[in-house]
Amino acid sequence: MDPDCENCPGLCDVRENVVHGYGDVGGEFVFVAERPSSGADENGIPFTGDEEGERLQRILGDLGFSRSDPDSDEPDLQNVFLTYLTRCRHPERRPTDEEILTCEPYLNAEIRMINPEIIVPIGQRTLEALAIDYTTRAPDSFDVTEEHATTIRGRGFELVPMLELDEQTDDDTEAFVEHLRESVFGRDYRQTKGRRGR
């Protein structure tokens, strides 16, 4: 992963860091958001440095994926990898379709390397982007508000969509954690890929 990527002229001069994926490369779960938050842009580590990051880190702690405090700048993660559609943050706008497409090889390389059982798309745009490659449904058939905290059968793994972190209520967060505990952890989700070992 290129720490000094300059493929997107509109982002190179305004970002603080190129924020590539972080976590357990042998993990069975991958969480994917659209772009780095302001805290992640500053720290260079996904989902750290601000309220959005703390919410996700609390979720990961509740699920047993994190052994560090929610405000840690370098979370101690196990069985989970965190990443984005785009690796750079523009402070005044969301990424363009072209910027997402330019970053796609990074995400594809991470998913191939990790070969997860479960992918968690965070937000509508991420859900639609992953649907193109990893489900048989049309991207515009998904509504993250309706699909939040549900399981969608994908190609080779399952997707468990999540609302944007800054849009979640505490009830939304609790529903997501409960779904993973009861409907994902509570069964052998590995059957999606035909029981494999690491």
mmCIF file with all atom_site columns, C-alpha atoms in Angstrom, residues 3-196:
data_model
loop_
_atom_site.group_PDB
_atom_site.id
_atom_site.type_symbol
_atom_site.label_atom_id
_atom_site.label_alt_id
_atom_site.label_comp_id
_atom_site.label_asym_id
_atom_site.label_entity_id
_atom_site.label_seq_id
_atom_site.pdbx_PDB_ins_code
_atom_site.Cartn_x
_atom_site.Cartn_y
_atom_site.Cartn_z
_atom_site.occupancy
_atom_site.B_iso_or_equiv
_atom_site.pdbx_formal_charge
_atom_site.auth_seq_id
_atom_site.auth_comp_id
_atom_site.auth_asym_id
_atom_site.auth_atom_id
_atom_site.pdbx_PDB_model_num
ATOM 1   C CA . PRO A 1 3   ? 1.715   5.777   1.819  1.00 0.00 ? 3   PRO A CA 1
ATOM 2   C CA . ASP A 1 4   ? 2.351   8.664   -0.582 1.00 0.00 ? 4   ASP A CA 1
ATOM 3   C CA . CYS A 1 5   ? -0.231  7.906   -3.273 1.00 0.00 ? 5   CYS A CA 1
ATOM 4   C CA . GLU A 1 6   ? -0.764  10.820  -5.674 1.00 0.00 ? 6   GLU A CA 1
ATOM 5   C CA . ASN A 1 7   ? -3.345  9.296   -8.000 1.00 0.00 ? 7   ASN A CA 1
ATOM 6   C CA . CYS A 1 8   ? -6.076  11.843  -7.149 1.00 0.00 ? 8   CYS A CA 1
ATOM 7   C CA . PRO A 1 9   ? -4.957  15.442  -7.750 1.00 0.00 ? 9   PRO A CA 1
ATOM 8   C CA . GLY A 1 10  ? -7.982  16.835  -5.930 1.00 0.00 ? 10  GLY A CA 1
ATOM 9   C CA . LEU A 1 11  ? -6.995  15.091  -2.691 1.00 0.00 ? 11  LEU A CA 1
ATOM 10  C CA . CYS A 1 12  ? -3.200  15.167  -2.507 1.00 0.00 ? 12  CYS A CA 1
ATOM 11  C CA . ASP A 1 13  ? -2.899  18.783  -1.371 1.00 0.00 ? 13  ASP A CA 1
ATOM 12  C CA . VAL A 1 14  ? -5.733  18.744  1.170  1.00 0.00 ? 14  VAL A CA 1
ATOM 13  C CA . ARG A 1 15  ? -5.272  15.424  2.987  1.00 0.00 ? 15  ARG A CA 1
ATOM 14  C CA . GLU A 1 16  ? -3.130  14.918  6.069  1.00 0.00 ? 16  GLU A CA 1
ATOM 15  C CA . ASN A 1 17  ? -2.507  11.202  5.521  1.00 0.00 ? 17  ASN A CA 1
ATOM 16  C CA . VAL A 1 18  ? -3.237  8.361   3.128  1.00 0.00 ? 18  VAL A CA 1
ATOM 17  C CA . VAL A 1 19  ? -5.300  6.130   5.425  1.00 0.00 ? 19  VAL A CA 1
ATOM 18  C CA . HIS A 1 20  ? -4.899  2.510   4.385  1.00 0.00 ? 20  HIS A CA 1
ATOM 19  C CA . GLY A 1 21  ? -6.454  -0.445  6.183  1.00 0.00 ? 21  GLY A CA 1
ATOM 20  C CA . TYR A 1 22  ? -5.544  -1.408  9.736  1.00 0.00 ? 22  TYR A CA 1
ATOM 21  C CA . GLY A 1 23  ? -6.104  -4.425  11.944 1.00 0.00 ? 23  GLY A CA 1
ATOM 22  C CA . ASP A 1 24  ? -5.835  -8.190  11.901 1.00 0.00 ? 24  ASP A CA 1
ATOM 23  C CA . VAL A 1 25  ? -4.955  -9.315  8.374  1.00 0.00 ? 25  VAL A CA 1
ATOM 24  C CA . GLY A 1 26  ? -6.124  -12.800 9.340  1.00 0.00 ? 26  GLY A CA 1
ATOM 25  C CA . GLY A 1 27  ? -9.466  -11.456 10.531 1.00 0.00 ? 27  GLY A CA 1
ATOM 26  C CA . GLU A 1 28  ? -12.807 -12.944 9.555  1.00 0.00 ? 28  GLU A CA 1
ATOM 27  C CA . PHE A 1 29  ? -14.527 -9.528  9.631  1.00 0.00 ? 29  PHE A CA 1
ATOM 28  C CA . VAL A 1 30  ? -13.801 -6.437  7.514  1.00 0.00 ? 30  VAL A CA 1
ATOM 29  C CA . PHE A 1 31  ? -15.482 -3.084  8.199  1.00 0.00 ? 31  PHE A CA 1
ATOM 30  C CA . VAL A 1 32  ? -15.524 -0.679  5.225  1.00 0.00 ? 32  VAL A CA 1
ATOM 31  C CA . ALA A 1 33  ? -16.582 2.984   5.249  1.00 0.00 ? 33  ALA A CA 1
ATOM 32  C CA . GLU A 1 34  ? -16.680 5.525   2.433  1.00 0.00 ? 34  GLU A CA 1
ATOM 33  C CA . ARG A 1 35  ? -13.741 7.743   3.440  1.00 0.00 ? 35  ARG A CA 1
ATOM 34  C CA . PRO A 1 36  ? -11.542 8.574   6.427  1.00 0.00 ? 36  PRO A CA 1
ATOM 35  C CA . SER A 1 37  ? -13.067 10.783  9.090  1.00 0.00 ? 37  SER A CA 1
ATOM 36  C CA . SER A 1 38  ? -11.225 13.920  10.190 1.00 0.00 ? 38  SER A CA 1
ATOM 37  C CA . GLY A 1 39  ? -9.632  12.047  13.102 1.00 0.00 ? 39  GLY A CA 1
ATOM 38  C CA . ALA A 1 40  ? -8.439  9.199   10.901 1.00 0.00 ? 40  ALA A CA 1
ATOM 39  C CA . ASP A 1 41  ? -7.057  11.701  8.385  1.00 0.00 ? 41  ASP A CA 1
ATOM 40  C CA . GLU A 1 42  ? -5.033  13.294  11.157 1.00 0.00 ? 42  GLU A CA 1
ATOM 41  C CA . ASN A 1 43  ? -3.866  10.038  12.780 1.00 0.00 ? 43  ASN A CA 1
ATOM 42  C CA . GLY A 1 44  ? -3.408  7.933   9.660  1.00 0.00 ? 44  GLY A CA 1
ATOM 43  C CA . ILE A 1 45  ? -5.284  5.010   11.287 1.00 0.00 ? 45  ILE A CA 1
ATOM 44  C CA . PRO A 1 46  ? -8.901  4.147   10.382 1.00 0.00 ? 46  PRO A CA 1
ATOM 45  C CA . PHE A 1 47  ? -11.692 4.998   12.812 1.00 0.00 ? 47  PHE A CA 1
ATOM 46  C CA . THR A 1 48  ? -9.580  6.856   15.379 1.00 0.00 ? 48  THR A CA 1
ATOM 47  C CA . GLY A 1 49  ? -9.331  10.387  16.696 1.00 0.00 ? 49  GLY A CA 1
ATOM 48  C CA . ASP A 1 50  ? -12.982 11.490  16.815 1.00 0.00 ? 50  ASP A CA 1
ATOM 49  C CA . GLU A 1 51  ? -16.517 10.572  17.917 1.00 0.00 ? 51  GLU A CA 1
ATOM 50  C CA . GLU A 1 52  ? -17.186 8.370   14.877 1.00 0.00 ? 52  GLU A CA 1
ATOM 51  C CA . GLY A 1 53  ? -14.069 6.356   15.578 1.00 0.00 ? 53  GLY A CA 1
ATOM 52  C CA . GLU A 1 54  ? -14.902 6.044   19.255 1.00 0.00 ? 54  GLU A CA 1
ATOM 53  C CA . ARG A 1 55  ? -18.382 4.744   18.424 1.00 0.00 ? 55  ARG A CA 1
ATOM 54  C CA . LEU A 1 56  ? -16.944 2.045   16.176 1.00 0.00 ? 56  LEU A CA 1
ATOM 55  C CA . GLN A 1 57  ? -14.227 1.179   18.680 1.00 0.00 ? 57  GLN A CA 1
ATOM 56  C CA . ARG A 1 58  ? -16.898 0.758   21.381 1.00 0.00 ? 58  ARG A CA 1
ATOM 57  C CA . ILE A 1 59  ? -18.800 -1.554  19.028 1.00 0.00 ? 59  ILE A CA 1
ATOM 58  C CA . LEU A 1 60  ? -15.636 -3.556  18.375 1.00 0.00 ? 60  LEU A CA 1
ATOM 59  C CA . GLY A 1 61  ? -14.978 -3.768  22.112 1.00 0.00 ? 61  GLY A CA 1
ATOM 60  C CA . ASP A 1 62  ? -18.531 -4.995  22.770 1.00 0.00 ? 62  ASP A CA 1
ATOM 61  C CA . LEU A 1 63  ? -18.041 -7.674  20.097 1.00 0.00 ? 63  LEU A CA 1
ATOM 62  C CA . GLY A 1 64  ? -14.682 -8.788  21.496 1.00 0.00 ? 64  GLY A CA 1
ATOM 63  C CA . PHE A 1 65  ? -12.688 -7.489  18.524 1.00 0.00 ? 65  PHE A CA 1
ATOM 64  C CA . SER A 1 66  ? -10.820 -4.731  20.391 1.00 0.00 ? 66  SER A CA 1
ATOM 65  C CA . ARG A 1 67  ? -8.709  -4.997  23.520 1.00 0.00 ? 67  ARG A CA 1
ATOM 66  C CA . SER A 1 68  ? -8.069  -1.253  23.849 1.00 0.00 ? 68  SER A CA 1
ATOM 67  C CA . ASP A 1 69  ? -9.980  1.819   24.994 1.00 0.00 ? 69  ASP A CA 1
ATOM 68  C CA . PRO A 1 70  ? -12.408 3.381   22.464 1.00 0.00 ? 70  PRO A CA 1
ATOM 69  C CA . ASP A 1 71  ? -10.273 6.540   22.242 1.00 0.00 ? 71  ASP A CA 1
ATOM 70  C CA . SER A 1 72  ? -7.054  4.698   21.434 1.00 0.00 ? 72  SER A CA 1
ATOM 71  C CA . ASP A 1 73  ? -5.045  6.086   18.517 1.00 0.00 ? 73  ASP A CA 1
ATOM 72  C CA . GLU A 1 74  ? -3.674  2.600   17.793 1.00 0.00 ? 74  GLU A CA 1
ATOM 73  C CA . PRO A 1 75  ? -6.415  0.080   18.628 1.00 0.00 ? 75  PRO A CA 1
ATOM 74  C CA . ASP A 1 76  ? -5.409  -3.433  19.621 1.00 0.00 ? 76  ASP A CA 1
ATOM 75  C CA . LEU A 1 77  ? -7.617  -5.435  17.262 1.00 0.00 ? 77  LEU A CA 1
ATOM 76  C CA . GLN A 1 78  ? -8.216  -9.138  16.765 1.00 0.00 ? 78  GLN A CA 1
ATOM 77  C CA . ASN A 1 79  ? -10.267 -10.933 14.092 1.00 0.00 ? 79  ASN A CA 1
ATOM 78  C CA . VAL A 1 80  ? -11.214 -7.639  12.387 1.00 0.00 ? 80  VAL A CA 1
ATOM 79  C CA . PHE A 1 81  ? -9.741  -5.344  9.748  1.00 0.00 ? 81  PHE A CA 1
ATOM 80  C CA . LEU A 1 82  ? -10.816 -1.714  9.158  1.00 0.00 ? 82  LEU A CA 1
ATOM 81  C CA . THR A 1 83  ? -10.628 0.093   5.830  1.00 0.00 ? 83  THR A CA 1
ATOM 82  C CA . TYR A 1 84  ? -12.262 2.525   3.355  1.00 0.00 ? 84  TYR A CA 1
ATOM 83  C CA . LEU A 1 85  ? -13.427 2.865   -0.236 1.00 0.00 ? 85  LEU A CA 1
ATOM 84  C CA . THR A 1 86  ? -11.154 5.930   -0.547 1.00 0.00 ? 86  THR A CA 1
ATOM 85  C CA . ARG A 1 87  ? -7.918  6.482   1.344  1.00 0.00 ? 87  ARG A CA 1
ATOM 86  C CA . CYS A 1 88  ? -7.811  10.270  1.448  1.00 0.00 ? 88  CYS A CA 1
ATOM 87  C CA . ARG A 1 89  ? -10.163 12.842  2.926  1.00 0.00 ? 89  ARG A CA 1
ATOM 88  C CA . HIS A 1 90  ? -11.223 16.105  1.368  1.00 0.00 ? 90  HIS A CA 1
ATOM 89  C CA . PRO A 1 91  ? -12.293 18.394  4.227  1.00 0.00 ? 91  PRO A CA 1
ATOM 90  C CA . GLU A 1 92  ? -15.124 20.026  2.264  1.00 0.00 ? 92  GLU A CA 1
ATOM 91  C CA . ARG A 1 93  ? -16.711 17.254  0.194  1.00 0.00 ? 93  ARG A CA 1
ATOM 92  C CA . ARG A 1 94  ? -17.298 13.547  -0.169 1.00 0.00 ? 94  ARG A CA 1
ATOM 93  C CA . PRO A 1 95  ? -15.204 11.566  -2.665 1.00 0.00 ? 95  PRO A CA 1
ATOM 94  C CA . THR A 1 96  ? -16.126 11.591  -6.330 1.00 0.00 ? 96  THR A CA 1
ATOM 95  C CA . ASP A 1 97  ? -17.017 8.396   -8.190 1.00 0.00 ? 97  ASP A CA 1
ATOM 96  C CA . GLU A 1 98  ? -13.692 8.660   -9.989 1.00 0.00 ? 98  GLU A CA 1
ATOM 97  C CA . GLU A 1 99  ? -11.769 8.864   -6.699 1.00 0.00 ? 99  GLU A CA 1
ATOM 98  C CA . ILE A 1 100 ? -13.566 5.788   -5.401 1.00 0.00 ? 100 ILE A CA 1
ATOM 99  C CA . LEU A 1 101 ? -12.758 3.944   -8.632 1.00 0.00 ? 101 LEU A CA 1
ATOM 100 C CA . THR A 1 102 ? -9.097  5.007   -8.411 1.00 0.00 ? 102 THR A CA 1
ATOM 101 C CA . CYS A 1 103 ? -8.842  3.554   -4.885 1.00 0.00 ? 103 CYS A CA 1
ATOM 102 C CA . GLU A 1 104 ? -10.678 0.342   -5.746 1.00 0.00 ? 104 GLU A CA 1
ATOM 103 C CA . PRO A 1 105 ? -7.482  -1.697  -6.340 1.00 0.00 ? 105 PRO A CA 1
ATOM 104 C CA . TYR A 1 106 ? -6.379  -0.993  -2.754 1.00 0.00 ? 106 TYR A CA 1
ATOM 105 C CA . LEU A 1 107 ? -9.668  -2.297  -1.334 1.00 0.00 ? 107 LEU A CA 1
ATOM 106 C CA . ASN A 1 108 ? -9.735  -5.295  -3.656 1.00 0.00 ? 108 ASN A CA 1
ATOM 107 C CA . ALA A 1 109 ? -6.174  -6.190  -2.655 1.00 0.00 ? 109 ALA A CA 1
ATOM 108 C CA . GLU A 1 110 ? -7.067  -6.016  1.038  1.00 0.00 ? 110 GLU A CA 1
ATOM 109 C CA . ILE A 1 111 ? -10.176 -8.165  0.630  1.00 0.00 ? 111 ILE A CA 1
ATOM 110 C CA . ARG A 1 112 ? -8.259  -10.748 -1.428 1.00 0.00 ? 112 ARG A CA 1
ATOM 111 C CA . MET A 1 113 ? -5.457  -10.809 1.136  1.00 0.00 ? 113 MET A CA 1
ATOM 112 C CA . ILE A 1 114 ? -7.766  -11.110 4.161  1.00 0.00 ? 114 ILE A CA 1
ATOM 113 C CA . ASN A 1 115 ? -10.434 -13.306 2.541  1.00 0.00 ? 115 ASN A CA 1
ATOM 114 C CA . PRO A 1 116 ? -13.005 -12.430 5.224  1.00 0.00 ? 116 PRO A CA 1
ATOM 115 C CA . GLU A 1 117 ? -16.165 -14.290 6.168  1.00 0.00 ? 117 GLU A CA 1
ATOM 116 C CA . ILE A 1 118 ? -18.183 -11.117 6.881  1.00 0.00 ? 118 ILE A CA 1
ATOM 117 C CA . ILE A 1 119 ? -17.940 -7.638  5.325  1.00 0.00 ? 119 ILE A CA 1
ATOM 118 C CA . VAL A 1 120 ? -19.608 -4.713  7.105  1.00 0.00 ? 120 VAL A CA 1
ATOM 119 C CA . PRO A 1 121 ? -20.383 -1.870  4.659  1.00 0.00 ? 121 PRO A CA 1
ATOM 120 C CA . ILE A 1 122 ? -20.873 1.368   6.594  1.00 0.00 ? 122 ILE A CA 1
ATOM 121 C CA . GLY A 1 123 ? -23.292 3.775   4.899  1.00 0.00 ? 123 GLY A CA 1
ATOM 122 C CA . GLN A 1 124 ? -25.376 3.766   1.721  1.00 0.00 ? 124 GLN A CA 1
ATOM 123 C CA . ARG A 1 125 ? -22.611 4.558   -0.734 1.00 0.00 ? 125 ARG A CA 1
ATOM 124 C CA . THR A 1 126 ? -20.338 1.848   0.620  1.00 0.00 ? 126 THR A CA 1
ATOM 125 C CA . LEU A 1 127 ? -23.158 -0.694  0.533  1.00 0.00 ? 127 LEU A CA 1
ATOM 126 C CA . GLU A 1 128 ? -23.902 0.132   -3.102 1.00 0.00 ? 128 GLU A CA 1
ATOM 127 C CA . ALA A 1 129 ? -20.220 0.029   -4.081 1.00 0.00 ? 129 ALA A CA 1
ATOM 128 C CA . LEU A 1 130 ? -19.684 -3.400  -2.506 1.00 0.00 ? 130 LEU A CA 1
ATOM 129 C CA . ALA A 1 131 ? -22.951 -4.717  -3.931 1.00 0.00 ? 131 ALA A CA 1
ATOM 130 C CA . ILE A 1 132 ? -21.597 -4.336  -7.459 1.00 0.00 ? 132 ILE A CA 1
ATOM 131 C CA . ASP A 1 133 ? -18.766 -6.805  -6.895 1.00 0.00 ? 133 ASP A CA 1
ATOM 132 C CA . TYR A 1 134 ? -19.962 -8.942  -4.028 1.00 0.00 ? 134 TYR A CA 1
ATOM 133 C CA . THR A 1 135 ? -23.708 -9.603  -4.423 1.00 0.00 ? 135 THR A CA 1
ATOM 134 C CA . THR A 1 136 ? -26.093 -10.597 -7.185 1.00 0.00 ? 136 THR A CA 1
ATOM 135 C CA . ARG A 1 137 ? -28.490 -7.743  -6.425 1.00 0.00 ? 137 ARG A CA 1
ATOM 136 C CA . ALA A 1 138 ? -28.580 -4.396  -8.203 1.00 0.00 ? 138 ALA A CA 1
ATOM 137 C CA . PRO A 1 139 ? -26.856 -1.673  -6.159 1.00 0.00 ? 139 PRO A CA 1
ATOM 138 C CA . ASP A 1 140 ? -29.917 0.572   -6.252 1.00 0.00 ? 140 ASP A CA 1
ATOM 139 C CA . SER A 1 141 ? -32.014 -2.180  -4.652 1.00 0.00 ? 141 SER A CA 1
ATOM 140 C CA . PHE A 1 142 ? -30.291 -1.614  -1.315 1.00 0.00 ? 142 PHE A CA 1
ATOM 141 C CA . ASP A 1 143 ? -31.374 0.842   1.373  1.00 0.00 ? 143 ASP A CA 1
ATOM 142 C CA . VAL A 1 144 ? -28.918 0.920   4.270  1.00 0.00 ? 144 VAL A CA 1
ATOM 143 C CA . THR A 1 145 ? -31.620 2.198   6.621  1.00 0.00 ? 145 THR A CA 1
ATOM 144 C CA . GLU A 1 146 ? -33.675 -0.941  5.979  1.00 0.00 ? 146 GLU A CA 1
ATOM 145 C CA . GLU A 1 147 ? -30.679 -3.282  5.699  1.00 0.00 ? 147 GLU A CA 1
ATOM 146 C CA . HIS A 1 148 ? -28.918 -2.022  8.880  1.00 0.00 ? 148 HIS A CA 1
ATOM 147 C CA . ALA A 1 149 ? -28.190 -4.921  11.232 1.00 0.00 ? 149 ALA A CA 1
ATOM 148 C CA . THR A 1 150 ? -29.322 -7.601  8.771  1.00 0.00 ? 150 THR A CA 1
ATOM 149 C CA . THR A 1 151 ? -27.361 -10.243 6.889  1.00 0.00 ? 151 THR A CA 1
ATOM 150 C CA . ILE A 1 152 ? -27.134 -10.301 3.082  1.00 0.00 ? 152 ILE A CA 1
ATOM 151 C CA . ARG A 1 153 ? -25.761 -13.336 1.279  1.00 0.00 ? 153 ARG A CA 1
ATOM 152 C CA . GLY A 1 154 ? -22.845 -12.304 -0.905 1.00 0.00 ? 154 GLY A CA 1
ATOM 153 C CA . ARG A 1 155 ? -20.483 -13.980 -3.327 1.00 0.00 ? 155 ARG A CA 1
ATOM 154 C CA . GLY A 1 156 ? -18.182 -15.951 -1.069 1.00 0.00 ? 156 GLY A CA 1
ATOM 155 C CA . PHE A 1 157 ? -19.072 -14.133 2.140  1.00 0.00 ? 157 PHE A CA 1
ATOM 156 C CA . GLU A 1 158 ? -21.897 -12.272 3.830  1.00 0.00 ? 158 GLU A CA 1
ATOM 157 C CA . LEU A 1 159 ? -22.534 -8.550  4.183  1.00 0.00 ? 159 LEU A CA 1
ATOM 158 C CA . VAL A 1 160 ? -23.918 -7.016  7.376  1.00 0.00 ? 160 VAL A CA 1
ATOM 159 C CA . PRO A 1 161 ? -24.711 -3.359  6.551  1.00 0.00 ? 161 PRO A CA 1
ATOM 160 C CA . MET A 1 162 ? -24.385 -0.581  9.104  1.00 0.00 ? 162 MET A CA 1
ATOM 161 C CA . LEU A 1 163 ? -25.699 2.990   9.123  1.00 0.00 ? 163 LEU A CA 1
ATOM 162 C CA . GLU A 1 164 ? -23.157 5.804   8.969  1.00 0.00 ? 164 GLU A CA 1
ATOM 163 C CA . LEU A 1 165 ? -21.557 6.109   12.392 1.00 0.00 ? 165 LEU A CA 1
ATOM 164 C CA . ASP A 1 166 ? -22.522 9.767   12.807 1.00 0.00 ? 166 ASP A CA 1
ATOM 165 C CA . GLU A 1 167 ? -26.154 8.941   11.944 1.00 0.00 ? 167 GLU A CA 1
ATOM 166 C CA . GLN A 1 168 ? -26.598 6.050   14.368 1.00 0.00 ? 168 GLN A CA 1
ATOM 167 C CA . THR A 1 169 ? -28.659 6.335   17.506 1.00 0.00 ? 169 THR A CA 1
ATOM 168 C CA . ASP A 1 170 ? -27.682 4.278   20.527 1.00 0.00 ? 170 ASP A CA 1
ATOM 169 C CA . ASP A 1 171 ? -30.580 1.965   19.643 1.00 0.00 ? 171 ASP A CA 1
ATOM 170 C CA . ASP A 1 172 ? -29.178 1.511   16.110 1.00 0.00 ? 172 ASP A CA 1
ATOM 171 C CA . THR A 1 173 ? -25.783 0.622   17.550 1.00 0.00 ? 173 THR A CA 1
ATOM 172 C CA . GLU A 1 174 ? -27.311 -1.809  20.029 1.00 0.00 ? 174 GLU A CA 1
ATOM 173 C CA . ALA A 1 175 ? -29.332 -3.470  17.244 1.00 0.00 ? 175 ALA A CA 1
ATOM 174 C CA . PHE A 1 176 ? -26.168 -3.982  15.189 1.00 0.00 ? 176 PHE A CA 1
ATOM 175 C CA . VAL A 1 177 ? -24.231 -5.495  18.088 1.00 0.00 ? 177 VAL A CA 1
ATOM 176 C CA . GLU A 1 178 ? -27.174 -7.725  19.014 1.00 0.00 ? 178 GLU A CA 1
ATOM 177 C CA . HIS A 1 179 ? -27.546 -8.932  15.411 1.00 0.00 ? 179 HIS A CA 1
ATOM 178 C CA . LEU A 1 180 ? -23.897 -9.949  15.208 1.00 0.00 ? 180 LEU A CA 1
ATOM 179 C CA . ARG A 1 181 ? -24.007 -11.672 18.582 1.00 0.00 ? 181 ARG A CA 1
ATOM 180 C CA . GLU A 1 182 ? -27.251 -13.549 18.018 1.00 0.00 ? 182 GLU A CA 1
ATOM 181 C CA . SER A 1 183 ? -27.541 -14.068 14.265 1.00 0.00 ? 183 SER A CA 1
ATOM 182 C CA . VAL A 1 184 ? -23.898 -14.190 13.176 1.00 0.00 ? 184 VAL A CA 1
ATOM 183 C CA . PHE A 1 185 ? -21.858 -15.385 16.163 1.00 0.00 ? 185 PHE A CA 1
ATOM 184 C CA . GLY A 1 186 ? -24.770 -17.611 17.196 1.00 0.00 ? 186 GLY A CA 1
ATOM 185 C CA . ARG A 1 187 ? -24.419 -19.793 14.126 1.00 0.00 ? 187 ARG A CA 1
ATOM 186 C CA . ASP A 1 188 ? -21.559 -21.057 12.021 1.00 0.00 ? 188 ASP A CA 1
ATOM 187 C CA . TYR A 1 189 ? -21.231 -18.155 9.588  1.00 0.00 ? 189 TYR A CA 1
ATOM 188 C CA . ARG A 1 190 ? -18.245 -19.936 8.043  1.00 0.00 ? 190 ARG A CA 1
ATOM 189 C CA . GLN A 1 191 ? -20.655 -22.170 6.132  1.00 0.00 ? 191 GLN A CA 1
ATOM 190 C CA . THR A 1 192 ? -20.920 -19.324 3.578  1.00 0.00 ? 192 THR A CA 1
ATOM 191 C CA . LYS A 1 193 ? -17.489 -20.285 2.298  1.00 0.00 ? 193 LYS A CA 1
ATOM 192 C CA . GLY A 1 194 ? -17.621 -23.979 3.009  1.00 0.00 ? 194 GLY A CA 1
ATOM 193 C CA . ARG A 1 195 ? -15.827 -24.315 6.321  1.00 0.00 ? 195 ARG A CA 1
ATOM 194 C CA . ARG A 1 196 ? -12.230 -23.334 5.915  1.00 0.00 ? 196 ARG A CA 1
#
